[in-house]
mmCIF file of C-alpha atoms in Angstrom:
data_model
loop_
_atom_site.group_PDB
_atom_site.id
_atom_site.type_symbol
_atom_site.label_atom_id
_atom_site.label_comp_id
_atom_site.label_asym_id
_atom_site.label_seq_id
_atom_site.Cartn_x
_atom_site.Cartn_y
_atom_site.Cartn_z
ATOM 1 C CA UNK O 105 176.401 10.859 29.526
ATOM 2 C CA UNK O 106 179.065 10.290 32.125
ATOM 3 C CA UNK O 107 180.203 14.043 32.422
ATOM 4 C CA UNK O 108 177.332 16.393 31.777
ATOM 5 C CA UNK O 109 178.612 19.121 29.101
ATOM 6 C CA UNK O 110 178.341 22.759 31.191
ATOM 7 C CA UNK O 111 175.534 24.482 29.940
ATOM 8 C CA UNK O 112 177.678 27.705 28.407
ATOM 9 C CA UNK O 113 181.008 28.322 27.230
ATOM 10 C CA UNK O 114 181.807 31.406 29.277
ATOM 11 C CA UNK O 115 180.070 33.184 32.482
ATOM 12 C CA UNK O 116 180.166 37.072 32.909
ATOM 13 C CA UNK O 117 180.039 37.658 36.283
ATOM 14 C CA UNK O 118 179.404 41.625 36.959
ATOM 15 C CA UNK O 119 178.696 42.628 40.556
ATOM 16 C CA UNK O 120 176.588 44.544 42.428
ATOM 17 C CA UNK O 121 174.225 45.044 45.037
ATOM 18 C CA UNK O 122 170.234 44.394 44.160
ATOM 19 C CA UNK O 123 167.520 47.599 44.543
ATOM 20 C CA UNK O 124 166.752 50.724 43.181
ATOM 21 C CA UNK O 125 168.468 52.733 45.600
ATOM 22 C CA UNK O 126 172.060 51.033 44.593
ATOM 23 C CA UNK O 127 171.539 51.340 41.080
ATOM 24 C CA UNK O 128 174.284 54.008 40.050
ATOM 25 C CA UNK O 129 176.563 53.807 43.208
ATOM 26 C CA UNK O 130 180.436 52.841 42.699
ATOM 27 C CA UNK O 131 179.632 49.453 44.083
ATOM 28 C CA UNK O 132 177.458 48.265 41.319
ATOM 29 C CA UNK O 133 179.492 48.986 38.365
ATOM 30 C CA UNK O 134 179.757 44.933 37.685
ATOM 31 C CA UNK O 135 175.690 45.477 37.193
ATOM 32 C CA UNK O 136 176.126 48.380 34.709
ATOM 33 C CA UNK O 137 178.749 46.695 32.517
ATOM 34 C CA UNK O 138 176.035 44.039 31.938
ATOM 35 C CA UNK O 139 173.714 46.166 31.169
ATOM 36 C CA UNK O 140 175.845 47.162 28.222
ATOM 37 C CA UNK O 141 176.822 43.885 26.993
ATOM 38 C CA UNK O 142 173.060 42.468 27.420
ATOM 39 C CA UNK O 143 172.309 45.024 24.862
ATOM 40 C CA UNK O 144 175.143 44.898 22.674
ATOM 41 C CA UNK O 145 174.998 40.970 22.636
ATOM 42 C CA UNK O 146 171.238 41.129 22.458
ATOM 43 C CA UNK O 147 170.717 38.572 25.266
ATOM 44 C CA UNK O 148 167.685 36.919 25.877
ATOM 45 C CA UNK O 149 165.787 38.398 28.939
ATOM 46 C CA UNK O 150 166.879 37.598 32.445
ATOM 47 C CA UNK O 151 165.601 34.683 34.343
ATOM 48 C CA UNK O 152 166.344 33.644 38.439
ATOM 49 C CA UNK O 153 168.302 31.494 38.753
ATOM 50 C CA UNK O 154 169.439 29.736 42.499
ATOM 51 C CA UNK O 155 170.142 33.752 43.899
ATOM 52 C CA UNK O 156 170.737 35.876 40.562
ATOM 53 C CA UNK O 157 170.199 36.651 37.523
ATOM 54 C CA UNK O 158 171.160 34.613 34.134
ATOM 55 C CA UNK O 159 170.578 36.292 30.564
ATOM 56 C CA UNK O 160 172.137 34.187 27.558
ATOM 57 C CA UNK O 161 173.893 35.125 24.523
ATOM 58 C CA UNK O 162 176.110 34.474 21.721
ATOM 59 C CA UNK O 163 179.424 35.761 20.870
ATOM 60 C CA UNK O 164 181.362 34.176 17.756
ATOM 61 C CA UNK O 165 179.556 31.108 18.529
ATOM 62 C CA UNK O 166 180.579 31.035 22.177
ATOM 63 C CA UNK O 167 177.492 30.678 24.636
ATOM 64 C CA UNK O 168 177.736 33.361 26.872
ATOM 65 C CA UNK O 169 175.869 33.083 30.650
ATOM 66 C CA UNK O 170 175.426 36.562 32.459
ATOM 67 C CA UNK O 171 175.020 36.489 35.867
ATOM 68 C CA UNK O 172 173.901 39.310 38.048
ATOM 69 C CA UNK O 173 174.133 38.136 41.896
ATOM 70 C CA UNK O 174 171.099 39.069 43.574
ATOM 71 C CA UNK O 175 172.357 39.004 46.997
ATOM 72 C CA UNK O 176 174.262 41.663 48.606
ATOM 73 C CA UNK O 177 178.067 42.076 47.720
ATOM 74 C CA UNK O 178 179.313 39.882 50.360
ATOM 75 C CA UNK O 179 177.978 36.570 48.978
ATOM 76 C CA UNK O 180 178.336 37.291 45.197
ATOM 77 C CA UNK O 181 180.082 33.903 45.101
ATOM 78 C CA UNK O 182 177.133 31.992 47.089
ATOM 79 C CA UNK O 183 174.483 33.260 44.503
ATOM 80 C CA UNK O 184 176.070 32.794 40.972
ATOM 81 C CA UNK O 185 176.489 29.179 42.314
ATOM 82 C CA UNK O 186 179.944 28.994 39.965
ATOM 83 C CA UNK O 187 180.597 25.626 40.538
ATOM 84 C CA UNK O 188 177.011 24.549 39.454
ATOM 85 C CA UNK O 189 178.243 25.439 36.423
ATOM 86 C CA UNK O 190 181.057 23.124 36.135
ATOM 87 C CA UNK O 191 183.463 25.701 33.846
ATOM 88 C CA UNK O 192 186.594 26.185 34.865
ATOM 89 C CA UNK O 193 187.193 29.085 36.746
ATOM 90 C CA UNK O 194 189.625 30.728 33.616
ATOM 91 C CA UNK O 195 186.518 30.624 31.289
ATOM 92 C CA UNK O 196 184.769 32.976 34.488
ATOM 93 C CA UNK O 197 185.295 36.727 33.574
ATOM 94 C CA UNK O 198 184.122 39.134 36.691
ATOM 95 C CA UNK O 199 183.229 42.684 36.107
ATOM 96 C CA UNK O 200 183.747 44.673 39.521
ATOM 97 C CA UNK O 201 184.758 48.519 41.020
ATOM 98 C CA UNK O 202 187.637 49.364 42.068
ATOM 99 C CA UNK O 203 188.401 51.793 44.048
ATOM 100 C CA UNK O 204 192.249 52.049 43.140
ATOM 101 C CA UNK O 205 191.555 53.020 39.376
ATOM 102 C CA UNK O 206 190.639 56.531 38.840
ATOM 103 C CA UNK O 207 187.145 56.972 37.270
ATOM 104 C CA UNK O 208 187.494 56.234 33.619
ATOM 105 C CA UNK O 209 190.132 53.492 33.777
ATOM 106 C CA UNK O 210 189.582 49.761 33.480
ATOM 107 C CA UNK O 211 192.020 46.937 34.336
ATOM 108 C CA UNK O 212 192.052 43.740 32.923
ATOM 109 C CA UNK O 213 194.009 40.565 34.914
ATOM 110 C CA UNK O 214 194.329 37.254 34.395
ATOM 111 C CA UNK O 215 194.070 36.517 38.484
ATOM 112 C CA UNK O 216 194.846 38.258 41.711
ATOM 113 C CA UNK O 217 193.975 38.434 45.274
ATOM 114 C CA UNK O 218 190.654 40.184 46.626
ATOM 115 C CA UNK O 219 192.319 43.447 47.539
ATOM 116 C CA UNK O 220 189.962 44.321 50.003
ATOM 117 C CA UNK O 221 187.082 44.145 47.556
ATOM 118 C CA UNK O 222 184.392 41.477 49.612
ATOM 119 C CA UNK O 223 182.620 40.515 46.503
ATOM 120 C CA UNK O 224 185.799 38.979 44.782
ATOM 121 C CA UNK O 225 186.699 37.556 48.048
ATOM 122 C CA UNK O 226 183.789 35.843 47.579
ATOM 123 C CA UNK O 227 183.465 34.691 44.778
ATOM 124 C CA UNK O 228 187.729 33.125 44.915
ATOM 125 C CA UNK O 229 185.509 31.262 48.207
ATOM 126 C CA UNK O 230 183.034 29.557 46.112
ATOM 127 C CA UNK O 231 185.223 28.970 43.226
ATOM 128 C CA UNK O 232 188.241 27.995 46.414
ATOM 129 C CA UNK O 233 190.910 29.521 43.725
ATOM 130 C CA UNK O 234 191.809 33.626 43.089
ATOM 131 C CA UNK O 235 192.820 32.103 39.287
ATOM 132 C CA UNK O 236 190.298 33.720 37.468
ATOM 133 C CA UNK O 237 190.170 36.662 35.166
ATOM 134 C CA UNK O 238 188.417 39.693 35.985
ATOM 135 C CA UNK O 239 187.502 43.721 34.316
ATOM 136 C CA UNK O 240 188.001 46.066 36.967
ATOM 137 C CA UNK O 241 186.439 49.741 36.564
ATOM 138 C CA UNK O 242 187.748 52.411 38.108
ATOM 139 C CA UNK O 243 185.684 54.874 41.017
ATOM 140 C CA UNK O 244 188.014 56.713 42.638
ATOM 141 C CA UNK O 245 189.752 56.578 45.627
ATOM 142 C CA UNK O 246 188.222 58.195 48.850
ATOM 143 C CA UNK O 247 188.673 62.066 49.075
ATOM 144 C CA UNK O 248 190.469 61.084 52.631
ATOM 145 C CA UNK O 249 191.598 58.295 54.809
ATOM 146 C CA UNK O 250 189.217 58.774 57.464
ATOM 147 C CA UNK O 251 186.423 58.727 54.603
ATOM 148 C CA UNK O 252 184.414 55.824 55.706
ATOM 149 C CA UNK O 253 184.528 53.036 52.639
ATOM 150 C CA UNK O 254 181.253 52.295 52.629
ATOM 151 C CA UNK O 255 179.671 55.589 52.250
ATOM 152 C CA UNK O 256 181.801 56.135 49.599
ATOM 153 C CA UNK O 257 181.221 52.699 47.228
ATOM 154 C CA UNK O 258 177.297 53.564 48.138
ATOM 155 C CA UNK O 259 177.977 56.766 46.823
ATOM 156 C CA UNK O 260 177.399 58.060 43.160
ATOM 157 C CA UNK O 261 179.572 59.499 40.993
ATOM 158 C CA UNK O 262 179.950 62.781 40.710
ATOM 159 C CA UNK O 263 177.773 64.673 37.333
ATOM 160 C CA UNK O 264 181.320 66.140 36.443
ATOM 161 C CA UNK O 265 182.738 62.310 35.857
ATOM 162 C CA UNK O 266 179.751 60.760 34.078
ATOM 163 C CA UNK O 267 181.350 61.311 30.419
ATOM 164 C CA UNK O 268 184.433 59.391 31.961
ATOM 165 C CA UNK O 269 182.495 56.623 33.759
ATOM 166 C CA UNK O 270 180.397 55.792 30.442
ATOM 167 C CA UNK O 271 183.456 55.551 28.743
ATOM 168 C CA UNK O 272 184.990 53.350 31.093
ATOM 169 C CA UNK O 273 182.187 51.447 30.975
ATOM 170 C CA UNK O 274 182.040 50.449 27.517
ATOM 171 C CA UNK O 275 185.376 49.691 27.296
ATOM 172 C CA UNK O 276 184.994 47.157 30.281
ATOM 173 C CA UNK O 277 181.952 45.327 28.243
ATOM 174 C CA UNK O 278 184.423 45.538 24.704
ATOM 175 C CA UNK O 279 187.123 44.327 27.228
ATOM 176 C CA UNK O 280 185.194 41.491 28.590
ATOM 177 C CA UNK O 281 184.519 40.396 24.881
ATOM 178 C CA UNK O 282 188.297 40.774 23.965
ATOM 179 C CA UNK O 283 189.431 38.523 26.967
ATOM 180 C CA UNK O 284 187.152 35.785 25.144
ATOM 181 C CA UNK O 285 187.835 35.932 21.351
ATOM 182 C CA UNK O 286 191.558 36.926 21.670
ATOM 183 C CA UNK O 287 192.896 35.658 25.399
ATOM 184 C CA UNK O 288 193.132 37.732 29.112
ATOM 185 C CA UNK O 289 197.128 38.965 27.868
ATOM 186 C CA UNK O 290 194.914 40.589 24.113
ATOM 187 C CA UNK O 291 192.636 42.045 26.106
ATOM 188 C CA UNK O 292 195.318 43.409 28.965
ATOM 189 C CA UNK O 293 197.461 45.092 25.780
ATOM 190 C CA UNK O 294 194.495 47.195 24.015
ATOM 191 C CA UNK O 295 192.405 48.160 27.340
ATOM 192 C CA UNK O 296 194.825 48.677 30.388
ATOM 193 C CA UNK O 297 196.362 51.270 29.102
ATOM 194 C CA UNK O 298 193.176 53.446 27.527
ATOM 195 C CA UNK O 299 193.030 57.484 28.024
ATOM 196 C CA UNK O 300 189.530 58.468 28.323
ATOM 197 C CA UNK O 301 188.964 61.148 25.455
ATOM 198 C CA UNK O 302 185.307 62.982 26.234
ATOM 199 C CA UNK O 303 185.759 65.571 23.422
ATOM 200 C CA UNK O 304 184.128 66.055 20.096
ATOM 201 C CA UNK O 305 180.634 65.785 18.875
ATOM 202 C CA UNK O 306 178.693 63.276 20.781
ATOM 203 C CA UNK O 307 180.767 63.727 23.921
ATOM 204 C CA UNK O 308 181.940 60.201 24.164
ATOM 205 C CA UNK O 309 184.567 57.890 21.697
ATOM 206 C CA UNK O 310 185.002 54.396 21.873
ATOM 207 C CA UNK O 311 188.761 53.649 21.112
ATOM 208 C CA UNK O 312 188.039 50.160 20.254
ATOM 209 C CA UNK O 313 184.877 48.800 18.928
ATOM 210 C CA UNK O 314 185.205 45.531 19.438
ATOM 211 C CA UNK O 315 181.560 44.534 19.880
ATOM 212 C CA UNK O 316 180.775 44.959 16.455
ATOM 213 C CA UNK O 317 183.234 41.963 15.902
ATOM 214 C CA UNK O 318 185.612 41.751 13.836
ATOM 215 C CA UNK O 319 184.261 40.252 10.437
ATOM 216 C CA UNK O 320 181.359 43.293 11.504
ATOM 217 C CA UNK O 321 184.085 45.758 11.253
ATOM 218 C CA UNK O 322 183.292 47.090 7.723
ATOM 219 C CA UNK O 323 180.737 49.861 6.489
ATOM 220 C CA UNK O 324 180.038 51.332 3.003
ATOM 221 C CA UNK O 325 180.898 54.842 2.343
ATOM 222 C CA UNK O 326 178.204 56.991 0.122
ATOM 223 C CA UNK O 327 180.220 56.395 -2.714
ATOM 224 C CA UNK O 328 180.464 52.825 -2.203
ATOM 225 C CA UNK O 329 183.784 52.083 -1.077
ATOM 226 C CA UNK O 330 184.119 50.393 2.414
ATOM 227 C CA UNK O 331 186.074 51.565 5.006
ATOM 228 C CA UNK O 332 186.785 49.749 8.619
ATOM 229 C CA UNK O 333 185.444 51.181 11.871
ATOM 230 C CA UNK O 334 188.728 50.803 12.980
ATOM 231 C CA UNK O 335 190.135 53.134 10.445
ATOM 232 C CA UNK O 336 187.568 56.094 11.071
ATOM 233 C CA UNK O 337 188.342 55.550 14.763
ATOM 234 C CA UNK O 338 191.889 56.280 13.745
ATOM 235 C CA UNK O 339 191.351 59.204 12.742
ATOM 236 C CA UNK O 340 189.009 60.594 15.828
ATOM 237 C CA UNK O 341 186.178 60.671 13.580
ATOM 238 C CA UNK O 342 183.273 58.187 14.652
ATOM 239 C CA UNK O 343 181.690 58.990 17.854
ATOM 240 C CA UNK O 344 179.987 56.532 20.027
ATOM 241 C CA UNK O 345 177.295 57.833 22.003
ATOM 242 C CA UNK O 346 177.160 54.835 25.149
ATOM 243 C CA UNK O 347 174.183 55.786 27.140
ATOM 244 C CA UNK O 348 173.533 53.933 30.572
ATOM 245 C CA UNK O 349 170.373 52.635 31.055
ATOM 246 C CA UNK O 350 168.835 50.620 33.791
#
């Protein structure tokens, strides 16, 4: 054909930076987001591709590319290779830290400038436009001014603000779901303004659910009625374990 089809409908873009030792720092929260999706969406298992790498899924019958940049944080954009992929850059969602959200808040936007964050700038580089929309997770801003920034984005969170950070973390993967079934302005309206709630059995609650879908929303009660997820959720009684695991 003249114009080759692109080979997905969306691209999650989550950054990090490659290696065991970066794992759970604040800079690699992009990374830990996918894990959660790759899961939920059960992709298929990641391949290299050009410098990262590409799991695929399905989401309401929209193919899904995740991309996990293999180089270091600075060339995000040179290793997913965006424009290989010929989508335009407002069906490219990036999942990123930020260091201006307190831990266990997430941000959605439609576009924006890098804000200091080198991955992002990056990636607007390869892409040579900022209008794309993007999940940003909270880490915390450094204890101090003269705290050096890269020490602290290397750094882990604390033990005290795991509860929070899981949270925050599976509301950026529902987020990042939301953005593509219902729009970036859906997805700014039910996530921006989240409070992280660790209490109750279980230790973690997932506000939304919207992983499970929405025509996946329903389950039976013993006696046979159904009920929505939503509706338990309502009433602060369905607890969502969201373990991290690499």
């Amino acid at each position: 054909p003249l114009f080759k089809k692109p080979a997905c409908d969306w691209m999650l873009v989550g950054l990090g930076n490659p290696g065991a030792q970066y794992a759970r720092t604040r800079h690699n929260m992009g990374f830990l987001a996918l894990d959660l999706l790759e899961k939920q969406l059960g992709a298929d298992k990641e391949k290299q591709r050009h410098q990262a790498l590409c799991a695929s899924a399905v989401w309401h019958g929209q193919k899904l590319l995740l991309v996990r940049p293999q180089t270091f944080m600075n060339a995000s954009g040179l290793a997913s290779r965006l424009k290989h992929y010929k989508l335009p850059p407002e069906r490219i969602v990036v999942l990123f830290d930020d260091i201006s959200l307190p831990v266990g808040k997430i941000r959605v936007r439609p576009s924006g400038s890098a804000g200091g964050h080198n991955g992002i700038k990056s990636i607007i580089s390869a892409l040579g436009t900022d209008q794309f929309p993007r999940v940003k997770i909270g880490v915390g801003a450094k204890p101090s001014p003269d705290y050096d920034l890269a020490d602290w984005v290397l750094g882990t969170v604390p033990k005290a603000d795991q509860p929070a950070l899981q949270t925050a973390l599976g509301h950026a993967a529902d987020a990042a779901l939301c953005l593509i079934e219902d729009g970036v302005q859906a997805a700014e309206s039910r996530f921006n303004g989240l409070k992280v709630c660790t209490e109750g059995a279980g230790g973690l609650r997932r506000p939304y659910l919207f992983c499970l879908g929405r025509k996946d929303m329903e389950e039976k009660t013993a006696g046979g009625k159904k009920k929505t997820a939503k509706e338990e959720l309502r009433r602060n009684k369905l607890h969502i374990p969201h373990p991290v695991r690499r």
